[in-house]
């Protein structure tokens, strides 16, 4: 696992966007061999999305031959619901880049046969050749996508019940009213994320300090699903100093030392 400890959220976003852009450009994607990118929602990726949009506007990067798969979607919300993840992605990213709409995939929260929707989502990822890079964030309780504590570390796309803590954390997007937050979501599994050739997580702010500590120093445990990344051959965590507050001094020194030439 690589761990980049950068000064602040802006540096985390700039580093991450540059990394993703370099990966896409180095791959030289074509319509018959597109770059397959996994994407998250939430506040953590917003800065990265802004940077990527700027790169597209400046002609440094194109999403024409990029296929995306989002991590999750609330059950019961359609794409035109302002709090749905489809709506979020359109507003904050897809509407501002040159991606072909048909190449963007997000689970359908209104699917009548949810089990079929989940299986079909896994198949669509396979059909696209698998995810090259899964970009993500992490919840305060260490969840990745919506793989809440206790989720199987080999899980696939399915419906998960959200914990009260996650409902509370996400209520900020629903007028701070927990009643309005859906209690279940379709989410890719930990196994789905682990199948990606690379996984890159952004972690920012002191509220994520415990999750980051578990991710980097803790034992692998289904109670902190992010710890599964310790078993991934190519996982990168990009965090800021605030999120790194819970790491041991020697851990910080170690990663800062080995990454000192890779800070942009
Ligand atoms: C939700 C999403 C996760 C995200 C997490 C943290 O639970 N399903 O993908 O990582 O929130 O969100 P934020 O970045 O807003 O802290």
Coordinates of N, CA, C and O in Angstrom, one line a residue, residues 41-163:
X41 N -19.1 9.0 -4.8 CA -19.7 10.3 -4.5 C -19.2 10.8 -3.2 O -18.3 10.2 -2.6
X42 N -19.9 11.8 -2.6 CA -19.5 12.3 -1.3 C -18.7 13.6 -1.4 O -18.4 14.0 -2.5
X43 N -18.3 14.1 -0.2 CA -17.6 15.4 -0.3 C -16.1 15.2 -0.6 O -15.5 16.0 -1.2
X44 N -15.6 14.0 -0.2 CA -14.2 13.8 -0.4 C -13.7 13.9 -1.9 O -12.7 14.6 -2.1
X45 N -14.4 13.4 -2.9 CA -14.0 13.4 -4.2 C -14.2 14.8 -5.0 O -13.8 15.0 -6.1
X46 N -15.0 15.7 -4.3 CA -15.4 16.9 -5.0 C -14.2 17.7 -5.6 O -14.3 18.2 -6.7
X47 N -13.2 17.9 -4.8 CA -12.0 18.6 -5.2 C -11.4 18.0 -6.4 O -10.9 18.7 -7.3
X48 N -11.3 16.7 -6.4 CA -10.7 15.9 -7.5 C -11.5 16.1 -8.7 O -10.9 16.3 -9.8
X49 N -12.8 16.0 -8.6 CA -13.7 16.2 -9.8 C -13.5 17.6 -10.4 O -13.4 17.8 -11.6
X50 N -13.3 18.6 -9.5 CA -13.1 20.0 -10.0 C -11.8 20.1 -10.8 O -11.8 20.7 -11.9
X51 N -10.8 19.5 -10.3 CA -9.5 19.5 -11.0 C -9.6 18.7 -12.3 O -9.0 19.2 -13.3
X52 N -10.2 17.6 -12.3 CA -10.3 16.8 -13.6 C -11.1 17.6 -14.6 O -10.8 17.6 -15.8
X53 N -12.2 18.3 -14.2 CA -13.0 19.1 -15.1 C -12.1 20.2 -15.7 O -12.1 20.5 -16.9
X54 N -11.3 20.8 -14.8 CA -10.4 21.9 -15.3 C -9.4 21.3 -16.4 O -9.1 22.0 -17.4
X55 N -8.9 20.1 -16.2 CA -8.0 19.5 -17.1 C -8.7 19.2 -18.4 O -8.1 19.4 -19.5
X56 N -9.9 18.8 -18.4 CA -10.7 18.6 -19.6 C -10.8 19.9 -20.4 O -10.6 20.0 -21.6
X57 N -11.2 20.9 -19.6 CA -11.4 22.2 -20.3 C -10.2 22.8 -20.9 O -10.2 23.5 -21.9
X58 N -9.0 22.4 -20.3 CA -7.7 22.9 -20.8 C -7.2 22.0 -21.9 O -6.1 22.2 -22.4
X59 N -7.9 20.9 -22.2 CA -7.5 20.0 -23.3 C -6.4 19.1 -22.9 O -5.8 18.4 -23.8
X60 N -6.2 18.9 -21.6 CA -5.1 18.0 -21.2 C -5.6 16.6 -21.0 O -4.8 15.7 -20.8
X61 N -6.9 16.4 -21.0 CA -7.5 15.1 -20.6 C -8.8 15.0 -21.3 O -9.6 16.0 -21.5
X62 N -9.2 13.8 -21.8 CA -10.5 13.6 -22.4 C -11.1 12.3 -21.7 O -10.4 11.3 -21.4
X63 N -12.4 12.4 -21.6 CA -13.2 11.2 -21.1 C -13.9 10.5 -22.2 O -14.8 9.7 -21.9
X64 N -13.6 10.9 -23.5 CA -14.4 10.3 -24.6 C -14.3 8.8 -24.6 O -15.2 8.1 -25.0
X65 N -13.1 8.3 -24.3 CA -13.0 6.8 -24.3 C -12.8 6.3 -22.9 O -12.0 5.3 -22.7
X66 N -13.5 6.8 -22.0 CA -13.5 6.3 -20.6 C -14.9 5.8 -20.2 O -15.9 6.5 -20.6
X67 N -14.9 4.7 -19.6 CA -16.2 4.1 -19.2 C -16.2 4.1 -17.6 O -15.2 3.8 -17.0
X68 N -17.3 4.6 -17.0 CA -17.3 4.7 -15.6 C -18.3 3.8 -14.9 O -19.4 3.5 -15.5
X69 N -18.0 3.3 -13.7 CA -18.9 2.6 -12.8 C -18.9 3.2 -11.5 O -17.8 3.2 -10.8
X70 N -20.0 3.7 -11.1 CA -20.1 4.3 -9.7 C -20.2 3.2 -8.7 O -20.7 2.1 -9.0
X71 N -19.8 3.5 -7.4 CA -19.8 2.6 -6.4 C -21.2 2.2 -5.9 O -21.4 1.0 -5.5
X72 N -22.1 3.1 -5.8 CA -23.3 2.9 -5.1 C -24.5 3.8 -5.5 O -24.2 4.8 -6.1
X73 N -25.6 3.5 -5.0 CA -26.8 4.3 -5.2 C -27.9 4.0 -4.1 O -28.0 2.8 -3.7
X74 N -28.6 5.0 -3.7 CA -29.6 4.8 -2.7 C -30.8 4.0 -3.3 O -31.2 4.3 -4.4
X75 N -31.3 3.0 -2.6 CA -32.5 2.3 -3.0 C -33.7 3.3 -2.9 O -33.8 3.9 -1.8
X76 N -34.5 3.4 -3.9 CA -35.7 4.2 -3.8 C -35.6 5.6 -4.4 O -36.6 6.3 -4.5
X77 N -34.4 6.0 -4.8 CA -34.2 7.3 -5.4 C -33.9 7.1 -6.9 O -33.0 6.4 -7.3
X78 N -34.7 7.9 -7.7 CA -34.4 7.9 -9.1 C -33.3 8.9 -9.5 O -33.0 9.7 -8.6
X79 N -32.8 8.8 -10.7 CA -31.7 9.7 -11.1 C -32.1 11.2 -11.1 O -31.2 12.0 -11.1
X80 N -33.4 11.5 -11.1 CA -33.7 12.9 -11.1 C -34.0 13.4 -9.7 O -34.3 14.6 -9.5
X81 N -33.8 12.6 -8.7 CA -33.9 13.0 -7.3 C -32.6 13.8 -6.9 O -31.5 13.2 -7.1
X82 N -32.7 15.0 -6.4 CA -31.4 15.8 -6.2 C -30.5 15.1 -5.2 O -29.3 15.4 -5.2
X83 N -30.9 14.2 -4.4 CA -30.0 13.5 -3.5 C -29.5 12.2 -4.0 O -28.8 11.5 -3.3
X84 N -30.0 11.8 -5.2 CA -29.5 10.5 -5.7 C -28.0 10.7 -6.2 O -27.6 11.8 -6.5
X85 N -27.3 9.6 -6.2 CA -25.9 9.6 -6.6 C -25.8 9.9 -8.1 O -24.8 10.5 -8.5
X86 N -26.8 9.4 -8.9 CA -26.8 9.8 -10.3 C -26.9 11.3 -10.5 O -26.1 11.8 -11.3
X87 N -27.8 11.9 -9.8 CA -27.9 13.3 -9.9 C -26.6 14.0 -9.5 O -26.1 15.0 -10.1
X88 N -26.0 13.6 -8.4 CA -24.8 14.1 -7.9 C -23.7 14.1 -9.0 O -23.0 15.0 -9.2
X89 N -23.6 12.9 -9.6 CA -22.5 12.7 -10.6 C -22.7 13.6 -11.8 O -21.8 14.2 -12.4
X90 N -24.0 13.7 -12.2 CA -24.3 14.6 -13.4 C -23.9 16.1 -13.0 O -23.2 16.7 -13.8
X91 N -24.4 16.5 -11.8 CA -24.2 17.9 -11.4 C -22.7 18.3 -11.2 O -22.2 19.3 -11.6
X92 N -22.0 17.3 -10.6 CA -20.6 17.7 -10.2 C -19.5 17.2 -11.1 O -18.4 17.6 -10.9
X93 N -19.9 16.3 -12.1 CA -18.8 15.8 -12.9 C -19.3 15.6 -14.4 O -18.8 16.3 -15.3
X94 N -20.2 14.7 -14.6 CA -20.4 14.2 -16.0 C -20.9 15.4 -16.9 O -20.5 15.4 -18.0
X95 N -21.7 16.3 -16.3 CA -22.2 17.4 -17.2 C -21.1 18.4 -17.6 O -21.3 19.2 -18.5
X96 N -19.9 18.2 -17.0 CA -18.9 19.2 -17.3 C -17.7 18.6 -18.1 O -16.7 19.3 -18.3
X97 N -17.8 17.3 -18.4 CA -16.7 16.7 -19.1 C -17.2 16.1 -20.4 O -18.5 16.1 -20.7
X98 N -16.3 15.6 -21.3 CA -16.8 15.1 -22.6 C -17.1 13.6 -22.6 O -16.9 12.9 -23.6
X99 N -17.5 13.1 -21.5 CA -17.9 11.6 -21.4 C -19.1 11.3 -22.2 O -20.0 12.2 -22.3
X100 N -19.2 10.2 -22.8 CA -20.4 9.7 -23.5 C -21.4 9.2 -22.5 O -21.1 8.3 -21.7
X101 N -22.6 9.8 -22.4 CA -23.5 9.4 -21.3 C -23.7 7.9 -21.2 O -23.8 7.4 -20.0
X102 N -23.8 7.2 -22.3 CA -24.0 5.7 -22.2 C -22.9 5.0 -21.5 O -23.0 3.9 -21.1
X103 N -21.7 5.7 -21.5 CA -20.6 5.0 -20.8 C -20.5 5.2 -19.3 O -19.6 4.8 -18.7
X104 N -21.5 5.9 -18.8 CA -21.5 6.1 -17.3 C -22.5 5.1 -16.7 O -23.7 5.1 -17.1
X105 N -22.1 4.4 -15.7 CA -22.9 3.4 -15.1 C -23.1 3.7 -13.6 O -22.1 3.9 -12.9
X106 N -24.3 3.7 -13.1 CA -24.6 3.8 -11.7 C -25.8 2.8 -11.4 O -26.7 2.8 -12.2
X107 N -25.7 2.1 -10.3 CA -26.8 1.2 -10.1 C -28.2 2.0 -10.1 O -28.2 3.1 -9.7
X108 N -29.2 1.3 -10.6 CA -30.5 1.9 -10.6 C -31.3 1.7 -9.3 O -31.7 0.6 -9.0
X109 N -31.4 2.7 -8.5 CA -32.1 2.6 -7.2 C -33.5 2.4 -7.3 O -34.2 2.0 -6.3
X110 N -34.1 2.5 -8.5 CA -35.5 2.2 -8.7 C -35.8 0.9 -9.4 O -37.0 0.6 -9.7
X111 N -34.8 0.1 -9.5 CA -35.0 -1.2 -10.2 C -36.0 -2.0 -9.5 O -36.1 -2.1 -8.2
X112 N -36.9 -2.7 -10.3 CA -38.0 -3.5 -9.6 C -37.4 -4.8 -9.1 O -37.8 -5.3 -8.1
X113 N -36.4 -5.3 -9.9 CA -35.8 -6.6 -9.4 C -34.4 -6.2 -9.0 O -33.4 -6.2 -9.8
X114 N -34.2 -5.9 -7.7 CA -32.9 -5.4 -7.2 C -31.8 -6.4 -7.3 O -30.7 -6.1 -7.7
X115 N -32.2 -7.7 -7.1 CA -31.1 -8.7 -7.1 C -30.6 -8.8 -8.6 O -29.4 -9.0 -8.8
X116 N -31.5 -8.8 -9.5 CA -31.1 -8.8 -10.9 C -30.2 -7.6 -11.2 O -29.2 -7.7 -11.9
X117 N -30.6 -6.4 -10.8 CA -29.9 -5.2 -11.0 C -28.4 -5.4 -10.5 O -27.5 -5.0 -11.1
X118 N -28.3 -6.0 -9.3 CA -27.0 -6.1 -8.7 C -26.1 -7.1 -9.5 O -24.9 -6.8 -9.8
X119 N -26.7 -8.2 -9.9 CA -26.0 -9.2 -10.7 C -25.6 -8.6 -12.1 O -24.4 -8.8 -12.5
X120 N -26.5 -7.9 -12.7 CA -26.3 -7.3 -14.0 C -25.1 -6.2 -13.9 O -24.3 -6.1 -14.8
X121 N -25.1 -5.6 -12.7 CA -24.0 -4.5 -12.5 C -22.6 -5.2 -12.5 O -21.7 -4.7 -13.2
X122 N -22.5 -6.3 -11.8 CA -21.3 -7.0 -11.8 C -20.9 -7.5 -13.2 O -19.7 -7.4 -13.6
X123 N -21.9 -8.0 -13.9 CA -21.6 -8.5 -15.2 C -21.2 -7.4 -16.2 O -20.3 -7.6 -17.0
X124 N -21.8 -6.2 -16.0 CA -21.4 -5.1 -16.9 C -20.0 -4.7 -16.6 O -19.3 -4.4 -17.6
X125 N -19.5 -4.8 -15.4 CA -18.1 -4.5 -15.1 C -17.2 -5.5 -15.7 O -16.2 -5.1 -16.4
X126 N -17.6 -6.8 -15.6 CA -16.8 -7.8 -16.3 C -16.8 -7.6 -17.8 O -15.7 -7.7 -18.4
X127 N -17.9 -7.3 -18.3 CA -18.1 -7.2 -19.8 C -17.2 -6.0 -20.3 O -16.6 -6.1 -21.4
X128 N -17.0 -5.0 -19.4 CA -16.2 -3.8 -19.8 C -14.7 -4.1 -19.7 O -13.9 -3.3 -20.0
X129 N -14.4 -5.3 -19.2 CA -13.0 -5.7 -19.0 C -12.5 -5.5 -17.6 O -11.3 -5.6 -17.4
X130 N -13.3 -5.2 -16.7 CA -12.9 -5.0 -15.3 C -12.5 -3.5 -15.1 O -12.1 -2.8 -16.0
X131 N -12.5 -3.1 -13.8 CA -12.1 -1.7 -13.5 C -10.6 -1.6 -13.4 O -10.0 -2.4 -12.8
X132 N -10.1 -0.6 -14.1 CA -8.6 -0.4 -14.0 C -8.3 0.3 -12.7 O -7.3 0.0 -12.1
X133 N -9.0 1.3 -12.4 CA -8.7 2.1 -11.2 C -10.1 2.4 -10.5 O -10.9 3.0 -11.1
X134 N -10.2 2.0 -9.2 CA -11.4 2.3 -8.5 C -11.0 3.5 -7.6 O -10.1 3.4 -6.7
X135 N -11.6 4.6 -7.8 CA -11.3 5.9 -7.0 C -12.4 5.9 -5.9 O -13.6 5.5 -6.2
X136 N -12.1 6.2 -4.7 CA -13.1 6.2 -3.6 C -12.7 7.1 -2.5 O -11.7 7.7 -2.4
X137 N -13.7 7.1 -1.5 CA -13.5 7.8 -0.3 C -13.6 6.7 0.8 O -13.7 5.5 0.6
X138 N -13.8 7.2 2.0 CA -14.0 6.3 3.2 C -14.9 7.0 4.2 O -14.9 8.2 4.3
X139 N -15.8 6.2 4.8 CA -16.7 6.7 5.8 C -15.9 6.8 7.1 O -14.9 6.2 7.3
X140 N -16.5 7.5 8.0 CA -15.9 7.7 9.4 C -15.7 6.4 10.0 O -14.8 6.2 10.8
X141 N -16.6 5.4 9.8 CA -16.5 4.1 10.4 C -15.7 3.1 9.5 O -15.7 1.9 9.7
X142 N -15.0 3.7 8.6 CA -14.1 2.9 7.7 C -14.7 2.1 6.6 O -14.1 1.2 6.0
X143 N -16.0 2.5 6.3 CA -16.6 1.8 5.2 C -16.2 2.3 3.8 O -15.9 3.5 3.7
X144 N -16.1 1.4 2.9 CA -15.8 1.8 1.5 C -17.0 1.5 0.7 O -17.7 0.4 0.9
X145 N -17.4 2.4 -0.3 CA -18.7 2.4 -1.0 C -19.7 2.4 0.2 O -19.6 3.2 1.1
X146 N -20.6 1.4 0.2 CA -21.6 1.3 1.4 C -21.3 0.0 2.1 O -22.3 -0.6 2.6
X147 N -20.1 -0.5 2.1 CA -19.8 -1.7 2.8 C -19.6 -1.4 4.3 O -18.4 -1.2 4.7
X148 N -20.7 -1.4 5.0 CA -20.7 -1.0 6.4 C -19.9 -2.1 7.3 O -19.7 -3.2 6.8
X149 N -19.6 -1.7 8.5 CA -18.9 -2.7 9.4 C -19.6 -4.0 9.4 O -20.9 -4.0 9.5
X150 N -18.9 -5.1 9.3 CA -19.5 -6.4 9.3 C -19.7 -6.9 7.9 O -20.1 -8.1 7.7
X151 N -19.5 -6.1 6.9 CA -19.7 -6.6 5.5 C -18.6 -7.6 5.2 O -17.4 -7.4 5.5
X152 N -19.0 -8.6 4.4 CA -18.0 -9.6 3.9 C -16.9 -8.9 3.1 O -17.2 -8.1 2.2
X153 N -15.7 -9.3 3.4 CA -14.6 -8.8 2.6 C -14.5 -9.4 1.2 O -13.6 -9.0 0.5
X154 N -15.3 -10.4 0.9 CA -15.3 -10.9 -0.5 C -16.7 -10.6 -1.1 O -17.1 -11.2 -2.1
X155 N -17.4 -9.6 -0.6 CA -18.8 -9.3 -1.1 C -18.8 -8.8 -2.5 O -17.8 -8.2 -2.9
X156 N -19.9 -9.0 -3.1 CA -20.2 -8.5 -4.5 C -21.3 -7.4 -4.4 O -21.9 -7.2 -3.3
X157 N -21.7 -6.9 -5.5 CA -22.7 -5.9 -5.6 C -24.0 -6.5 -5.0 O -24.5 -7.5 -5.4
X158 N -24.6 -5.7 -4.1 CA -25.8 -6.2 -3.4 C -26.4 -5.0 -2.6 O -25.9 -3.9 -2.6
X159 N -27.6 -5.3 -1.9 CA -28.2 -4.2 -1.1 C -27.6 -4.3 0.3 O -27.5 -5.4 0.9
X160 N -27.3 -3.1 0.8 CA -26.9 -3.1 2.2 C -27.7 -2.1 3.0 O -28.2 -1.1 2.5
X161 N -27.9 -2.5 4.3 CA -28.7 -1.5 5.2 C -27.6 -0.6 5.8 O -26.5 -1.0 6.2
X162 N -27.9 0.7 5.8 CA -27.0 1.7 6.3 C -27.1 1.7 7.8 O -28.1 1.6 8.4
X163 N -25.9 1.9 8.4 CA -25.9 2.1 9.9 C -26.5 3.4 10.3 O -26.5 4.4 9.4

